[in-house]
Coordinates of C-alpha atoms in Angstrom, one line a residue:
M23 CA -1.9 32.2 8.7
K24 CA -4.6 29.6 9.0
L25 CA -2.7 26.5 7.8
D26 CA -5.0 24.1 5.3
R27 CA -6.4 21.0 7.3
F28 CA -5.0 18.5 4.9
Y29 CA -1.3 18.2 5.4
P30 CA 0.7 15.2 3.3
I31 CA 3.9 14.5 3.9
F32 CA 6.7 13.2 1.2
D33 CA 10.4 12.3 1.1
D34 CA 11.1 13.2 -2.6
S35 CA 10.4 16.6 -4.1
S36 CA 9.3 14.7 -7.0
W37 CA 6.2 13.8 -5.5
L38 CA 5.2 17.5 -5.0
K39 CA 5.7 18.1 -8.7
R40 CA 3.3 14.9 -8.9
L41 CA 1.2 16.5 -6.7
L42 CA 0.8 19.9 -6.1
P43 CA -0.9 20.7 -8.9
L44 CA -4.6 18.8 -7.6
G45 CA -4.8 21.4 -5.1
I46 CA -2.4 20.8 -1.9
K47 CA -2.1 24.0 0.1
L48 CA 0.1 22.9 2.6
V49 CA 3.2 20.0 2.5
Q50 CA 5.8 18.9 4.6
L51 CA 9.1 17.5 2.4
R52 CA 10.7 15.0 4.8
V53 CA 13.9 13.8 2.9
K54 CA 15.8 10.5 4.8
D55 CA 19.1 9.6 4.3
K56 CA 20.1 11.6 1.5
S57 CA 23.4 14.0 1.2
V58 CA 22.7 17.6 2.5
N59 CA 23.5 18.7 -0.8
N60 CA 20.8 16.2 -2.3
V61 CA 18.4 17.6 0.5
R62 CA 19.4 21.2 -0.7
E63 CA 18.6 20.8 -4.4
Q64 CA 15.3 19.1 -3.5
L65 CA 14.3 22.3 -0.9
I66 CA 14.6 24.2 -4.0
H67 CA 12.9 22.4 -5.8
A68 CA 9.8 22.1 -3.7
K69 CA 10.3 25.8 -2.3
E70 CA 10.1 26.7 -6.4
L71 CA 7.0 24.3 -6.8
C72 CA 5.0 25.4 -3.6
E73 CA 5.4 29.1 -4.7
T74 CA 4.0 27.8 -8.1
Y75 CA 0.7 26.1 -6.5
D76 CA 0.3 29.2 -3.4
A77 CA 1.4 26.1 -1.4
T78 CA 2.9 26.2 2.1
L79 CA 5.9 24.4 2.7
I80 CA 7.2 23.1 6.2
V81 CA 10.9 21.8 6.1
N82 CA 11.4 18.5 8.3
D83 CA 14.8 18.3 10.4
Y84 CA 16.9 20.4 8.1
W85 CA 16.8 23.7 9.6
E86 CA 20.0 25.4 9.1
L87 CA 18.7 24.7 5.2
A88 CA 15.5 26.1 6.2
I89 CA 17.3 29.2 7.1
E90 CA 19.7 29.4 4.2
L91 CA 17.0 28.6 1.9
R92 CA 15.0 31.4 3.7
C93 CA 12.0 29.2 3.5
D94 CA 9.1 29.7 6.0
W95 CA 8.2 26.7 8.2
V96 CA 10.5 23.8 10.2
H97 CA 8.7 20.6 11.8
L98 CA 11.3 19.3 14.6
G99 CA 10.8 16.0 15.9
Q100 CA 12.2 15.6 20.0
E101 CA 15.4 14.6 19.1
D102 CA 15.8 16.9 16.4
L103 CA 14.9 20.1 19.3
D104 CA 17.9 18.7 21.2
E105 CA 20.7 20.4 18.2
A106 CA 18.2 22.9 16.6
D107 CA 19.2 26.2 17.4
V108 CA 15.0 28.0 17.9
G109 CA 16.7 30.9 18.7
A110 CA 18.0 31.7 15.0
L111 CA 14.6 30.1 13.9
K112 CA 12.4 32.3 16.0
K113 CA 15.0 35.8 14.9
R114 CA 14.6 35.1 10.7
G115 CA 10.8 34.5 11.3
I116 CA 10.9 31.2 10.6
K117 CA 7.3 29.3 12.0
L118 CA 7.8 26.0 14.2
G119 CA 6.1 22.7 14.2
L120 CA 7.0 20.0 16.9
S121 CA 6.2 16.3 17.4
T122 CA 5.0 15.1 21.0
H123 CA 3.5 11.4 21.4
D124 CA 3.5 11.8 25.3
Q125 CA 3.3 14.9 28.0
D126 CA 6.6 15.5 28.6
E127 CA 7.5 16.1 25.4
L128 CA 3.8 17.8 24.8
D129 CA 5.0 20.0 27.9
R130 CA 8.9 20.7 26.8
A131 CA 7.2 21.5 22.5
L132 CA 5.0 23.8 24.3
T133 CA 8.1 25.9 26.0
F134 CA 9.4 26.8 22.6
E135 CA 5.8 28.1 21.7
P136 CA 5.0 26.1 18.5
E137 CA 2.5 27.7 15.5
Y138 CA 1.3 23.7 15.7
I139 CA 1.8 20.5 18.1
A140 CA 1.7 17.1 16.3
L141 CA 0.4 14.6 18.1
G142 CA 1.7 10.6 16.8
P143 CA 0.2 7.8 16.2
V144 CA -3.0 7.7 16.3
Y145 CA -3.2 4.6 15.1
P146 CA -1.2 2.3 14.0
T147 CA 1.4 3.4 11.2
I148 CA 3.6 1.5 9.1
L149 CA 6.0 4.5 8.4
K150 CA 8.4 3.8 11.1
K151 CA 9.1 2.2 14.3
M152 CA 8.1 3.6 17.4
K153 CA 8.1 2.9 20.9
W154 CA 4.5 4.3 21.4
H155 CA 1.4 2.2 20.8
E156 CA -1.6 4.2 19.0
Q157 CA -2.8 7.3 20.9
G158 CA -6.5 7.1 19.9
L159 CA -8.9 9.8 20.0
P160 CA -9.2 9.9 23.3
R161 CA -6.1 11.7 23.5
V162 CA -6.6 13.9 20.6
T163 CA -9.0 15.0 22.8
E164 CA -7.3 15.5 25.7
W165 CA -4.5 17.6 23.7
K166 CA -6.7 19.8 21.9
K167 CA -8.5 20.6 25.5
Y168 CA -4.7 21.1 26.7
I169 CA -3.1 23.1 24.0
R170 CA -6.1 24.9 23.3
D171 CA -6.1 27.7 20.9
I172 CA -2.6 26.1 19.2
P173 CA -3.7 23.8 16.4
L174 CA -3.1 20.6 17.1
V175 CA -2.1 17.9 13.6
A176 CA -3.2 14.5 13.9
I177 CA -0.6 11.5 12.3
G178 CA -0.4 7.8 12.4
G179 CA -2.5 5.6 10.1
M180 CA -4.5 8.3 8.8
T181 CA -6.8 6.9 6.1
V182 CA -9.6 9.2 4.6
E183 CA -12.0 6.9 5.8
R184 CA -11.2 8.4 10.0
T185 CA -11.3 11.8 8.7
A186 CA -14.4 12.7 10.4
G187 CA -13.5 11.2 13.4
V188 CA -10.0 12.7 13.9
F189 CA -11.7 16.3 13.1
E190 CA -14.4 15.3 15.4
A191 CA -12.0 14.3 18.4
G192 CA -10.7 17.8 18.5
A193 CA -7.7 17.7 15.9
D194 CA -7.2 20.8 13.3
I195 CA -5.2 19.3 10.4
I196 CA -4.7 15.3 9.3
S197 CA -1.5 14.7 8.4
V198 CA -0.9 11.9 5.5
V199 CA 2.4 9.8 4.4
T200 CA 1.2 5.9 3.3
D201 CA -2.4 6.9 2.6
I202 CA -1.1 8.3 -0.6
T203 CA 2.0 7.3 -1.4
L204 CA 1.2 3.3 -1.1
N205 CA -2.3 3.8 -2.7
K206 CA -2.9 2.4 -6.2
S207 CA -3.4 6.0 -7.7
P208 CA -2.0 8.6 -5.1
E209 CA -4.2 11.3 -7.2
T210 CA -7.5 10.0 -7.1
R211 CA -6.8 9.8 -2.9
V212 CA -5.3 13.2 -2.9
K213 CA -8.5 14.2 -4.9
S214 CA -10.6 12.2 -1.8
W215 CA -8.4 14.2 0.9
I216 CA -9.4 17.1 -0.4
D217 CA -12.3 16.7 -0.7
A218 CA -12.9 15.0 2.9
T219 CA -11.1 18.1 4.8
R220 CA -12.4 21.1 3.4

């Protein structure tokens, strides 16, 4: 299954209700600092919305809920890999996306045979504090040559204006967070992203 090239990440299912109708086809729900029951409710809502709008839902972190709710995709960070039962996910046919920031993490991620690899932050990001500085476009090119046919997701500091350069560097998919959620008009920005990536 080929994934869409535009991959927004939202922290609440209300964003999906608001923006999926505009044509988003690939989306991650990354809920932080909420109870498991709250996350379950949000995932149920998100799953229904994605089914309605024919979009692929990727669950961040909550791999056990993904199994429980029969979701199709899970995204895990490196720390999450320490806790997750990847075998259980694969047994149920759940596809996997993994975050990477350096060569050791990339090599480790590849042992799990993920459906995509994410590299970040490509540009400086305000989303969360990280020990890694910006990777830059040359690293995107290096990563893509290394992983070959596995789709490469570029994340961190992404803007519509940077799209062409990121794709030229070798990324297959661009993941976006604050460029949409902090925009004065998220709807207008999503439309611009769709125009820039399709």
